[in-house]
Tab-separated table of C-alpha atoms in Angstrom:
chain	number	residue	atom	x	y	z
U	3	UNK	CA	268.792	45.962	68.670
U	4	UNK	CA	265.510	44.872	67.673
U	5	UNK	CA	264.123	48.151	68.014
U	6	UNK	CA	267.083	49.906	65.972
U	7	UNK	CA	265.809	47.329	63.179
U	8	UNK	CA	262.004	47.901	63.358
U	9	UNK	CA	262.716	52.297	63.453
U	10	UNK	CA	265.663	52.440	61.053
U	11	UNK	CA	264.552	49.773	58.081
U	12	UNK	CA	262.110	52.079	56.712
U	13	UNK	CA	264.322	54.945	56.415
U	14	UNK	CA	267.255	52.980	54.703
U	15	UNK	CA	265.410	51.561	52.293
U	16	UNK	CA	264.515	54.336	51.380
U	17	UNK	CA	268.047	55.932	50.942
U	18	UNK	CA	269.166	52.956	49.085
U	19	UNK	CA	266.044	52.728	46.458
U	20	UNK	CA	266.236	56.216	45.757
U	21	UNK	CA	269.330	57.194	45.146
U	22	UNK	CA	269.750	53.361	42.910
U	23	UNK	CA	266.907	55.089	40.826
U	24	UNK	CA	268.708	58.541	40.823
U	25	UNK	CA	271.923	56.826	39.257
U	26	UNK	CA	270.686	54.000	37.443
U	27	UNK	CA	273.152	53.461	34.471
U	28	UNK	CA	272.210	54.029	31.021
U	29	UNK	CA	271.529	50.585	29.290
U	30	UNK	CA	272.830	48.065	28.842
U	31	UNK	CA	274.667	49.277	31.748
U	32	UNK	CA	272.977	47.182	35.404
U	33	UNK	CA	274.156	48.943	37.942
U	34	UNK	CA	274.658	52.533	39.156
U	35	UNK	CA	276.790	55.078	37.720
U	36	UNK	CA	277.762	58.630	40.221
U	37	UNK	CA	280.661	59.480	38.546
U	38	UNK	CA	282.683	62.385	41.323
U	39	UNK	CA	282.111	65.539	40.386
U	40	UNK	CA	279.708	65.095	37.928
U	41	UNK	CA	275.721	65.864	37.758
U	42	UNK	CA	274.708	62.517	38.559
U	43	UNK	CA	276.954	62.748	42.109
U	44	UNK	CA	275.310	66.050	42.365
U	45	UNK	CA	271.862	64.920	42.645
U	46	UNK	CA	272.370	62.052	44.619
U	47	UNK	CA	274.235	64.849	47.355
U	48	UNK	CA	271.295	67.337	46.696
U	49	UNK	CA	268.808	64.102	47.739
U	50	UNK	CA	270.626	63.363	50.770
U	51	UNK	CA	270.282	66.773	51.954
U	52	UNK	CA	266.774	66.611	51.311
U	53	UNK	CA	267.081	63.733	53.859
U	54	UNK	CA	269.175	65.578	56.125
U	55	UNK	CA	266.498	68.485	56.231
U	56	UNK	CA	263.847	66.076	56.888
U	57	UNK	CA	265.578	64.662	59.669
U	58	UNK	CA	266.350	68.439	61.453
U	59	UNK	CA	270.249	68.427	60.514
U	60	UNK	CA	271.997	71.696	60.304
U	61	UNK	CA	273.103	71.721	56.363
U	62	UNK	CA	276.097	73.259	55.063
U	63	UNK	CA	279.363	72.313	52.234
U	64	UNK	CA	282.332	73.368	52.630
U	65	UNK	CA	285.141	74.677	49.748
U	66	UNK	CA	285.127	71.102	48.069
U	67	UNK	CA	281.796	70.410	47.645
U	68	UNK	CA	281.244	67.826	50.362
U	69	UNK	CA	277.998	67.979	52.438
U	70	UNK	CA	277.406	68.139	55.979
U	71	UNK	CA	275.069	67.218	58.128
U	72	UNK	CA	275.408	68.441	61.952
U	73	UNK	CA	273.204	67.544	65.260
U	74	UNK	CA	274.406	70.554	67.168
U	75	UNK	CA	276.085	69.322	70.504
U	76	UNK	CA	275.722	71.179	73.806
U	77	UNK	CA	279.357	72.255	73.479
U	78	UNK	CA	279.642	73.682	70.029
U	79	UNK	CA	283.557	74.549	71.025
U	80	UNK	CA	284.578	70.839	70.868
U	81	UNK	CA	286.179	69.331	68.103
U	82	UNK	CA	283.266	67.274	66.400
U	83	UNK	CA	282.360	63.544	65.797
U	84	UNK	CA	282.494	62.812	62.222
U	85	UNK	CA	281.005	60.119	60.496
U	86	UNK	CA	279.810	59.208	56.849
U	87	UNK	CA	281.131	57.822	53.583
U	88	UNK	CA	281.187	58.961	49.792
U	89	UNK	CA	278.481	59.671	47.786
U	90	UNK	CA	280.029	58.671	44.090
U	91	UNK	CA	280.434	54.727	42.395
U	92	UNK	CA	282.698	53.632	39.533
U	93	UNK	CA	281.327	53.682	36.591
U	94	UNK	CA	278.095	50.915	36.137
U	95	UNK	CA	278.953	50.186	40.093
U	96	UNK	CA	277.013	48.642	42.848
U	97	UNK	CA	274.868	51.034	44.915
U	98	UNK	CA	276.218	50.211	48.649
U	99	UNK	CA	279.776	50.925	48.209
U	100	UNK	CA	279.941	54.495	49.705
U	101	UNK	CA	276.451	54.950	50.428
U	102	UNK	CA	276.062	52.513	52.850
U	103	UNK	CA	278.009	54.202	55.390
U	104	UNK	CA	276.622	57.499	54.587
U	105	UNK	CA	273.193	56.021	55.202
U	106	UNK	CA	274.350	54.367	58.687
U	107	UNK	CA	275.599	58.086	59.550
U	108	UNK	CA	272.024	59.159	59.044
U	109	UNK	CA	270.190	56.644	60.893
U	110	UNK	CA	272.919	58.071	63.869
U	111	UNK	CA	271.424	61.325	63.358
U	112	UNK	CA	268.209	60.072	63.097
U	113	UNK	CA	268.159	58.028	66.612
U	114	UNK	CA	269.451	60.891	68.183
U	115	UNK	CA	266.792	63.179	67.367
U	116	UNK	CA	264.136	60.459	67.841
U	117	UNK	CA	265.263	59.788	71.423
U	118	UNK	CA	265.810	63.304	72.167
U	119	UNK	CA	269.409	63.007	72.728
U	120	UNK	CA	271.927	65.949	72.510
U	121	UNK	CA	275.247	65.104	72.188
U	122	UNK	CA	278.086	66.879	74.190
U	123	UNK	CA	279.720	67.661	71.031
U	124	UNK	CA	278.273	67.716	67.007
U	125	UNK	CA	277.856	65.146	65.706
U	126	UNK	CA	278.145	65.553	61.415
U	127	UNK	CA	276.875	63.149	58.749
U	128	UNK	CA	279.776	63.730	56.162
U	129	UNK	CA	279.445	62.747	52.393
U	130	UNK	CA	282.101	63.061	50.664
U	131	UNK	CA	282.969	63.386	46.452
U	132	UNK	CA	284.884	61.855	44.432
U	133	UNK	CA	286.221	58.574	46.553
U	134	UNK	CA	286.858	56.385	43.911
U	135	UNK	CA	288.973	58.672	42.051
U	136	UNK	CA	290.983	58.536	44.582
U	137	UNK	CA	289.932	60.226	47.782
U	138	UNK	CA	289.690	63.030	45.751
U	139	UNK	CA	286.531	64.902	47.575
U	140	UNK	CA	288.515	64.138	51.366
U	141	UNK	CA	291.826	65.540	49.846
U	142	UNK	CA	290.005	68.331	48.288
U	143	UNK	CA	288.835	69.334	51.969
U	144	UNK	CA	292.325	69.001	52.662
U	145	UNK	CA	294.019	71.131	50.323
U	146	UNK	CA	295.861	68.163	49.554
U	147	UNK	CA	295.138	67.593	45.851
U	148	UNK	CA	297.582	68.788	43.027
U	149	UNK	CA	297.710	70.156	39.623
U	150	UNK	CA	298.611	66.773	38.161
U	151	UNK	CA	295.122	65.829	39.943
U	152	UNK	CA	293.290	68.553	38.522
U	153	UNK	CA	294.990	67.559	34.968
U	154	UNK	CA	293.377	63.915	35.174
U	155	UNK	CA	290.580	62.175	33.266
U	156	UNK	CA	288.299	59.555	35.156
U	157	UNK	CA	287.591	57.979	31.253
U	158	UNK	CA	289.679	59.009	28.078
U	159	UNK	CA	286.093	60.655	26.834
U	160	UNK	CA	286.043	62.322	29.934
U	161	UNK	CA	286.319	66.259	31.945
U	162	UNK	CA	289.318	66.616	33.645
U	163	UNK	CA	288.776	66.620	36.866
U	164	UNK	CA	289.544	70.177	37.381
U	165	UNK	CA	287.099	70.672	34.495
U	166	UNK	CA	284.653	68.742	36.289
U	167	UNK	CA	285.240	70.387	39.728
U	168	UNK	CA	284.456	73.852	37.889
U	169	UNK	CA	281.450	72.487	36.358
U	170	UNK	CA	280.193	72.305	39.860
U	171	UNK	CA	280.838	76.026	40.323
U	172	UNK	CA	283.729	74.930	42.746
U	173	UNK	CA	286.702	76.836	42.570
U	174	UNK	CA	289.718	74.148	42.586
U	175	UNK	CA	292.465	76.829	43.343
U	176	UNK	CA	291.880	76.247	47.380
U	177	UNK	CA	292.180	72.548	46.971
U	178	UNK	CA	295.816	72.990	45.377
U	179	UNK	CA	296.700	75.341	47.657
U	180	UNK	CA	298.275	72.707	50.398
U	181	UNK	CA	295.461	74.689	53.162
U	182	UNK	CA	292.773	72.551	54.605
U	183	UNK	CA	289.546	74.320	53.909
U	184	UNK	CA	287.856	72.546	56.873
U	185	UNK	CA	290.112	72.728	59.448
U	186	UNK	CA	291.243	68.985	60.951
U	187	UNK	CA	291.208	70.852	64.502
U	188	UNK	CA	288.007	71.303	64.387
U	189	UNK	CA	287.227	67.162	64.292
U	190	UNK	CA	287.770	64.651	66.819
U	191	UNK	CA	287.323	61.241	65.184
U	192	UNK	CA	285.371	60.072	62.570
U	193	UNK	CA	283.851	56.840	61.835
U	194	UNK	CA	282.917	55.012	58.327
U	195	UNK	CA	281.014	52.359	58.105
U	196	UNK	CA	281.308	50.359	54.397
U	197	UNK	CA	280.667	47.014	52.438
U	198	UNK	CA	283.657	44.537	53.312
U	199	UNK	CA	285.237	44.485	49.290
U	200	UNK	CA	286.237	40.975	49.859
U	201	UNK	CA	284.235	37.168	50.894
U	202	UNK	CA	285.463	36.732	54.835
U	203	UNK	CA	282.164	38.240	56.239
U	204	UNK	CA	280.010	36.512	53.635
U	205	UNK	CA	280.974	32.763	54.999
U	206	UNK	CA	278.247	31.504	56.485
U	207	UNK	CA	279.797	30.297	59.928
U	208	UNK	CA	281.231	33.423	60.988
U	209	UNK	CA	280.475	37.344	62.038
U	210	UNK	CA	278.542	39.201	59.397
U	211	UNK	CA	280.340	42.633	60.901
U	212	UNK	CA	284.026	43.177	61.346
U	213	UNK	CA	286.234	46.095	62.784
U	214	UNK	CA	288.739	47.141	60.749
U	215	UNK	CA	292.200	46.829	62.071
U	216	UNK	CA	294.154	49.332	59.511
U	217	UNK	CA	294.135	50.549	55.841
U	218	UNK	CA	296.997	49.182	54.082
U	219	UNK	CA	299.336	51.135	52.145
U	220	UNK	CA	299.244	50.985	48.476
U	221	UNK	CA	302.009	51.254	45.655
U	222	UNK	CA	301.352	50.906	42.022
U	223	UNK	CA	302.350	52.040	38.700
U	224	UNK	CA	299.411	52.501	36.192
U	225	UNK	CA	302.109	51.366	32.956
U	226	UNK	CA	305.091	49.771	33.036
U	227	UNK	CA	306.523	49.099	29.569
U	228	UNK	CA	308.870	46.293	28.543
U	229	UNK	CA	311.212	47.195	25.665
U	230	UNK	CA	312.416	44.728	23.694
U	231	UNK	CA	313.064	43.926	20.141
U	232	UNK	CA	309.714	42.940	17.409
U	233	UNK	CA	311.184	40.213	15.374
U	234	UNK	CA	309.753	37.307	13.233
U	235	UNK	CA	309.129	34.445	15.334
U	236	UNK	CA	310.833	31.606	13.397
U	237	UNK	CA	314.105	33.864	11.900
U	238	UNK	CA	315.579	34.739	15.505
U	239	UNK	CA	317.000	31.845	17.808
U	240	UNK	CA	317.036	31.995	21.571
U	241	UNK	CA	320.338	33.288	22.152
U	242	UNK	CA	319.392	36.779	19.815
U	243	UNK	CA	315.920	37.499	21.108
U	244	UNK	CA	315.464	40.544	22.995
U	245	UNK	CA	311.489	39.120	24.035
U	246	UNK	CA	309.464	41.731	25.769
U	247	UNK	CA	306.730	38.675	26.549
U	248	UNK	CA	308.928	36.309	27.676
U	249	UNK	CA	310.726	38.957	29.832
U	250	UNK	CA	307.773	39.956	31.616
U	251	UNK	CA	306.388	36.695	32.038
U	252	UNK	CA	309.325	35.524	33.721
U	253	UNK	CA	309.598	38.604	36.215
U	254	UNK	CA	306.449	38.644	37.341
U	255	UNK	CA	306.053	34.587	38.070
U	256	UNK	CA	309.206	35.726	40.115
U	257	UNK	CA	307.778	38.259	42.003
U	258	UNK	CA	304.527	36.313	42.071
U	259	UNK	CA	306.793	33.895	44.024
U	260	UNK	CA	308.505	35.886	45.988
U	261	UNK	CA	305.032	37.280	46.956
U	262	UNK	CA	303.970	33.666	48.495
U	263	UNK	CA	307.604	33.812	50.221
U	264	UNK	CA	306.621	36.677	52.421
U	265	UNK	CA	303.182	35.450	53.046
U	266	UNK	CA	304.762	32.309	54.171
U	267	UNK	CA	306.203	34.276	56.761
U	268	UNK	CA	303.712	35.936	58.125
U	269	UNK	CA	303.720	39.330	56.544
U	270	UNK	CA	300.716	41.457	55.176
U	271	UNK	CA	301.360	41.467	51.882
U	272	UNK	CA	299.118	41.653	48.323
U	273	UNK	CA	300.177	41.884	45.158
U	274	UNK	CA	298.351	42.361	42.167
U	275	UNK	CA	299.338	42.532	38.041
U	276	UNK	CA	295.938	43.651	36.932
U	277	UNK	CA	297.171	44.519	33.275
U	278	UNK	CA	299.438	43.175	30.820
U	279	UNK	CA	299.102	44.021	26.927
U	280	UNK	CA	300.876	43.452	23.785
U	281	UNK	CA	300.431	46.085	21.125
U	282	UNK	CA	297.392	45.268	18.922
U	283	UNK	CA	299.733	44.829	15.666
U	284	UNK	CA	300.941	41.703	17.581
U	285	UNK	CA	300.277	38.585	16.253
U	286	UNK	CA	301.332	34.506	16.793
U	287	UNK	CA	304.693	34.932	14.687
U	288	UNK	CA	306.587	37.707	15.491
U	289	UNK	CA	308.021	37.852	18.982
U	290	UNK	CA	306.841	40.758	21.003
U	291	UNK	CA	309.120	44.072	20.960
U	292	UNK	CA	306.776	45.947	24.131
U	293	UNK	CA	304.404	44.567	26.418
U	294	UNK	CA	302.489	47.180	28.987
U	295	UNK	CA	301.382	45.667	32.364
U	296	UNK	CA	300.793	47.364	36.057
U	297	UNK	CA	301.949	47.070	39.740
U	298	UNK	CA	299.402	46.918	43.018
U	299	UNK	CA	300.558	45.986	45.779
U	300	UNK	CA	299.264	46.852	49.649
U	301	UNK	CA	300.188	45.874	53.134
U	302	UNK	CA	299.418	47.353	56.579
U	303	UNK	CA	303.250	47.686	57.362
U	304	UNK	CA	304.747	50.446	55.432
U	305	UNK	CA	308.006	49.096	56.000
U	306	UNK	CA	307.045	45.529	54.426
U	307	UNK	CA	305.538	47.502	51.278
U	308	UNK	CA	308.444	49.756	50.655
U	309	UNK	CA	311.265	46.823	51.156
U	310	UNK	CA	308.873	44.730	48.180
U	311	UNK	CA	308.519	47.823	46.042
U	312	UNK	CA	312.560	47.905	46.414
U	313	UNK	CA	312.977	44.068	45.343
U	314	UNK	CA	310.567	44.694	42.962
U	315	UNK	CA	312.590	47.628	41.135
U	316	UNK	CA	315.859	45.446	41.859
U	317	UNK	CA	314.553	42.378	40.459
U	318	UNK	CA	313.137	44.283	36.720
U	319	UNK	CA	316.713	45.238	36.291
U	320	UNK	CA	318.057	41.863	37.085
U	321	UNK	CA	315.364	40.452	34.311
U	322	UNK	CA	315.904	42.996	31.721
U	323	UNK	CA	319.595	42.273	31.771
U	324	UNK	CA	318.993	38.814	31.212
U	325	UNK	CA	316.471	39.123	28.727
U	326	UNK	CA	317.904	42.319	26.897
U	327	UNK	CA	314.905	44.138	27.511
U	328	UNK	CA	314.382	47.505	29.437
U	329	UNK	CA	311.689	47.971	32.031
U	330	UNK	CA	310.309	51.277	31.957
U	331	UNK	CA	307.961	52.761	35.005
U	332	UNK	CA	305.750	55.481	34.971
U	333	UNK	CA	305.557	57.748	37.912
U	334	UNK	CA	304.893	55.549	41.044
U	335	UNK	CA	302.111	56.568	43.255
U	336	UNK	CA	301.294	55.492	47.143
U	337	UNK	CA	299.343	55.801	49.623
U	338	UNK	CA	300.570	55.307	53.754
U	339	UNK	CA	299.089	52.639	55.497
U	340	UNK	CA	297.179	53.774	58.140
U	341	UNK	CA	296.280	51.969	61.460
U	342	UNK	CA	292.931	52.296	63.416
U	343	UNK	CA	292.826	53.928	66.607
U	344	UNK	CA	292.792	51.294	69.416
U	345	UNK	CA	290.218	53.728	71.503
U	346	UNK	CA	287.803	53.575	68.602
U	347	UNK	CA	288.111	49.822	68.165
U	348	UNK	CA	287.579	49.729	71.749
U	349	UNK	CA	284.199	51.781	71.926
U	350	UNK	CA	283.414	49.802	68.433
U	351	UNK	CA	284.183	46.478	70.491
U	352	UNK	CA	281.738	47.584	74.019
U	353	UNK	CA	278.998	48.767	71.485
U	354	UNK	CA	279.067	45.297	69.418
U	355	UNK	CA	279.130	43.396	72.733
U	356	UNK	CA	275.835	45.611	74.668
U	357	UNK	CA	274.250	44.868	71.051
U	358	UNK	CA	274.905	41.503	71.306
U	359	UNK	CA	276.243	41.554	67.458
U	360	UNK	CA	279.116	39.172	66.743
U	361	UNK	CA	281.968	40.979	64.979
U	362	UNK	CA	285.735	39.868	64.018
U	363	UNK	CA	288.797	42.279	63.303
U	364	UNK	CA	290.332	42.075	60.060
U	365	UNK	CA	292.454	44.935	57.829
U	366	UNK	CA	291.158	46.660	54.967
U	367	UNK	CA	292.773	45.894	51.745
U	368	UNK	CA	291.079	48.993	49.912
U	369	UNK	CA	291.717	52.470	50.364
U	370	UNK	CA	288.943	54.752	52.077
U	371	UNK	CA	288.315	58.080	52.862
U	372	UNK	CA	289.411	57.395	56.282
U	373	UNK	CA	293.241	57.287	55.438
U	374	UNK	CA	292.672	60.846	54.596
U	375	UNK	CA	291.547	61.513	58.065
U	376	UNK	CA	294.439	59.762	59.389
U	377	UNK	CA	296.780	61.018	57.466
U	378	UNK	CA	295.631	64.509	59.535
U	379	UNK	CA	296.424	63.049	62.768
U	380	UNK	CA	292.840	62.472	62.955
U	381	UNK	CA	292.024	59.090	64.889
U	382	UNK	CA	289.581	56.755	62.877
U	383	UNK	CA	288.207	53.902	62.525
U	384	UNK	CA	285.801	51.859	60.460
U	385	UNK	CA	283.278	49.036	60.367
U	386	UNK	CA	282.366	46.338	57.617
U	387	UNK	CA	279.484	44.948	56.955
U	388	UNK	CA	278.894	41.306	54.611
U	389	UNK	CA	278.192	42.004	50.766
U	390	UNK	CA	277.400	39.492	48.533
U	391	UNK	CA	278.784	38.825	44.406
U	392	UNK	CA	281.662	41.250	45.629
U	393	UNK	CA	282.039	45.178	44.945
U	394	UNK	CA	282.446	47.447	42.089
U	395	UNK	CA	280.257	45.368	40.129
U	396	UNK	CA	276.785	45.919	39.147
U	397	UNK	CA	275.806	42.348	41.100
U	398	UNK	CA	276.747	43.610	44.440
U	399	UNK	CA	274.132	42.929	47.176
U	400	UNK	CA	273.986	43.408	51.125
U	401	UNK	CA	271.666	42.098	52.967
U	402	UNK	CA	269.359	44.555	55.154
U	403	UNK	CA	269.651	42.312	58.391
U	404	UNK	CA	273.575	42.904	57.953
U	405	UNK	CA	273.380	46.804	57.225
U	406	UNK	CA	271.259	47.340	60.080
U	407	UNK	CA	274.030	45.489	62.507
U	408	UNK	CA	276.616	47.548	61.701
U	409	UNK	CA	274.561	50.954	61.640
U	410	UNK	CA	273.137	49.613	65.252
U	411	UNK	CA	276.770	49.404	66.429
U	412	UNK	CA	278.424	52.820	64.477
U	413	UNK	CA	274.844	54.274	66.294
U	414	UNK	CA	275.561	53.025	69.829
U	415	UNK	CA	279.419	54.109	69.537
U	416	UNK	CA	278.111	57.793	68.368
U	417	UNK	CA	275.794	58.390	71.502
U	418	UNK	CA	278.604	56.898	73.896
U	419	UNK	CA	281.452	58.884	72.968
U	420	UNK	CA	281.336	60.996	75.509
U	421	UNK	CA	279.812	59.310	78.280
């Protein structure tokens, strides 16, 4: 382990202050800004290549635009090892959140080559586009994207992302077509190391790595409106009003409630209203006619997430009848959970324990490039490693000591696979 520290620091550094400089935000912005698809994200990918040549990897993209990075293997007929992350951030983002685990994919590559070691099979550094648009750049390589993804803006000022996807001189027809344009035969497993996105590592007791159980599933609705009735606030009485506020104040404490209920007994559940508006003509005396506010809500079992989405549906009704309001939703989106391969967590478990690293399981609440690799029957798994002041931010911070850990561990697991 201490030897994986003292040969690797150098080299991650290095990834991580170059490509911060690369995609430093424009002021007053703090962070870093890659947004996918766009010529920021391209020269961070064109920089890790750079560092891919250095190191000896065989370089090539495929039909989406992701890079790859291969150690040939002795048996260039096997299915290959996969591991990496995504290159892009949201916009003014932190700088470890995707490029962590690419960078922990590289100093894989890297110990291989230093040690002489040839793997059975190849072993490719992935890094992927367009994650935080949502998986978009895994998708892509999966012909899984459609034309109402093409059709979508990451900002209102914004490409669309077909638009954007051109600008790379990408065609996006293959990406629509339902065809993989890497084909998910041709992979065995892949691996991700990334940033935990919540505090449970960060507690200064505990593990500062964990092994992530599962991806949970994810249903939300960008808008739902509440239709009501705009009215002055002192001429209508209670009986009369038809209060779009009131209405969805009173369903979502509800389902806020009912929320706790399920926690209570013991299922994964999270729920999230991370909008809710009133038209900007609204003031203190009139009662509100529309309010706009949004659904998240994730859990490992699918079955758990569809049967709250369901009460969730049932219960709007129930309010809007008693309010006299109408609850509108826009078209609902999801995403499967997805669990973990248990032979991964395994050879994730033996390589923590030889290393002598301390490491708990625990789920992952956001969604990664990984469920795209699932969803192809492709076994995964992933690690996480501590971050401080939490992600998507332009305050988020991982220690070194903590990176190096979890790289030591993905590294270990990558030169035992086949043995």
């Amino acid at each position: 382990m201490n030897d994986f520290i003292r040969t690797n620091g150098e080299l991650a550094q290095a990834v991580f202050d170059e490509i911060r400089a690369i995609s430093a935000s424009p002021a007053p912005g703090r962070g870093v800004t890659r947004l996918g698809y766009g010529p920021v994200e391209t020269a961070v990918m064109a920089r890790l290549e750079e560092k891919g040549r250095e190191l000896g990897l065989e370089i090539s993209h495929d039909l989406a635009g992701n890079l790859w990075m291969t150690v040939p293997g002795e048996d260039r007929t096997l299915p290959a090892l996969v591991c990496g992350s995504h290159a892009d951030s949201v916009f003014d983002g932190g700088n470890y959140d995707g490029l962590a685990g690419v960078a922990a994919a590289l100093l894989a590559a890297k110990t291989m080559k230093a040690q002489g070691f040839t793997p059975k099979r190849d072993f490719c550094v992935v890094v992927l586009r367009s994650e935080e648009q949502g998986l978009i750049g895994s998708k892509a390589m999966m012909g899984k994207l459609s034309e109402e993804d093409l059709d979508r803006r990451w900002r209102p000022d914004a490409p669309t992302l077909g638009e954007s996807i051109a600008a790379c001189g990408i065609d996006p027809a293959p990406l629509v077509s339902g065809k993989p344009v890497v084909d998910p035969k041709r992979i065995a497993a892949f691996m991700e190391l990334h940033i935990e996105q919540g505090v449970r590592l960060d507690m200064p007791e505990g593990p500062r790595v964990a092994i992530v159980t599962g991806i949970r599933g994810l249903v939300w609705h960008r808008t739902i409106e509440c239709v009501g009735t705009t009215a002055h606030a002192g001429a209508i009485d209670y009986p009369y009003r038809k209060d779009a506020l009131a209405a969805s104040m009173a369903f979502l404490t509800h389902m806020h409630e009912r929320w706790a209920d399920r926690v209570a007994r013991g299922e994964d559940l999270v729920f999230t209203t991370g909008i809710l508006r009133t038209p900007d003509a609204g003031t203190f005396n009139k009662i509100p006619g529309y309010v706009a506010f949004s659904l998240d809500a994730r859990s490992l079992s699918n079955e758990t997430l569809s049967s709250f989405y369901d009460e969730y549906r049932r219960e709007a009704q129930r309010f809007g009848e008693a309010y006299g309001v109408e609850f509108r939703f826009d078209p609902v989106g999801r995403l499967v959970a997805q669990k973990s391969s248990s032979e991964l967590i395994g050879r994730l478990h033996r390589a923590a324990d030889e290393l002598a690293v301390p490491v708990i399981e625990e789920p992952s609440g956001a969604g990664h490039d990984a469920q795209t690799f699932g969803l192809e029957g492709i076994p995964f798994a992933m690690l996480f490693v501590s971050n401080q002041n939490g992600s998507h931010n332009p305050d988020e911070a991982m220690r070194m000591e903590d990176f190096l850990a979890g790289a030591a561990i993905l590294t270990r697991a990558a030169i035992d696979f086949d043995r």
